[in-house]
């Protein structure tokens, strides 16, 4: 069963005071996320990531379309107890202490009274805030609030979590901890759906990613698949500072550094290039296929539609 | 009752207490004790009349100001600060949120009124050294004042579910003032002619009838309050409040959060 199924969800805002224009924050989106997956939802600023999450949480209403979460209609209150949500730049009742806030949310999520204390303490520990449970939230730093945000999202032991930019505002240690936490959640059999524009995080964590841009889905798939077929190029390195003239004809881009030369050329020309090096008695050091990073794929997908073919990365 | 509504209500109450709303009681106590001491030095005959009039009017005004100023922010503040996101993504229905918020504010006002009422009775005791049977009518007047607060709270909540806090405050306060002259308005309406008569009558009956809920001066003159008025006012306030809260729920149910 798909943990999340988005069926043509669409959101159009009307903007402008005098002359109303419609702003397509999200074009009809179709997407399915399997249970137990870590799914990355990528896109540049203003792509529609937050809009999608707000629609899924029932905070704004779609222009059209629907979604199913864990097999239930997404508006069904029953499913809400199984969902954890971390909003973008979370903000909480600042007159409460962290522990009071979490206890309140545990009540609202229907955590049994005798379990509440234990859960709250455990989750504070898990997000690295074991000592500040009694401090009022108005005295928290941005990164601490982000941690509280993560704590409240996993507090009630949900089956699926939605994180909107979970790493934002965190220090390097914090980012690492959150990455580990998401992996633990996956090991516990939970589904993790998170938005980000930090591609290295997505590359390190995600089973699959989707890329949206201007409210439109531009690509979806397993990270390794997405990145392998972008280039079809190889990198050849040899000793010396000399570049055989015949390489020019093979579309090689050469860079001389110290006493080695590095050349990137199309895969189909690799044999010819090696022959050329042999003829000139140059010592080959390495030959490896260039694996595109997710960033390359991302940049390619973000290019305007008509130009995609001609892109060189 | 629904547990989530109660949790939301008690959190609303906790917010009011932590925001030091109850500090208004200090101002009230100072005002009242000052007045009692001052009046006590003037005359024996009218002092009770003055203390009841002044005390209950102060109770009512303090409460209305609190009801409006908390009421208008009840929902809009949570939308603006986005504290609602992590509440509504839980198994909380939107109507539960509105009703919980309303009950929380109503509870705050009842507690606040309780302390102010103790002040009024304290002042009466200070002047007369013992209570009269007629002083029990003061309790009825306080009950009516609380009914007014409920209506005001619900109206502030209703306005704030579709307009800005400032406008909501203006609307709510205007309705409080107009509603205090509701009986007079109804009188004027009968004098109007033709089409405007219907309009005036409609408007006069639409505004909350706070004049029927204001029995301060008759209580001050130790006049008894008829039982049917208590019944009628209770039903009226319950109905008016319920309709305003329902209106707020209906609007909020369809609202896109920021
Ligand atoms: N309430 C609104 N009214 C009008 N337009 C809106 C509204 N909310 C969002 N938008 C528009 O919808 C688009 C998508 O916004 P969204 O917040 O979903 O982007 P995002 O992908 O989360 O970006 P970021 O990475 O910056 O968080 C933006 O162009 C934004 O201007
Ligand atoms: Mg966003």
Coordinates of C-alpha atoms and ligand atoms in Angstrom, one line a residue, chain A residues 50 88 164-165, ligand 2:
Chain A
X50 CA 5.4 24.2 1.5
X88 CA 8.7 25.4 8.0
X164 CA 9.3 20.9 5.9
X165 CA 13.0 21.7 5.7
Ligands
LIG2 MG1 8.9 26.3 1.9

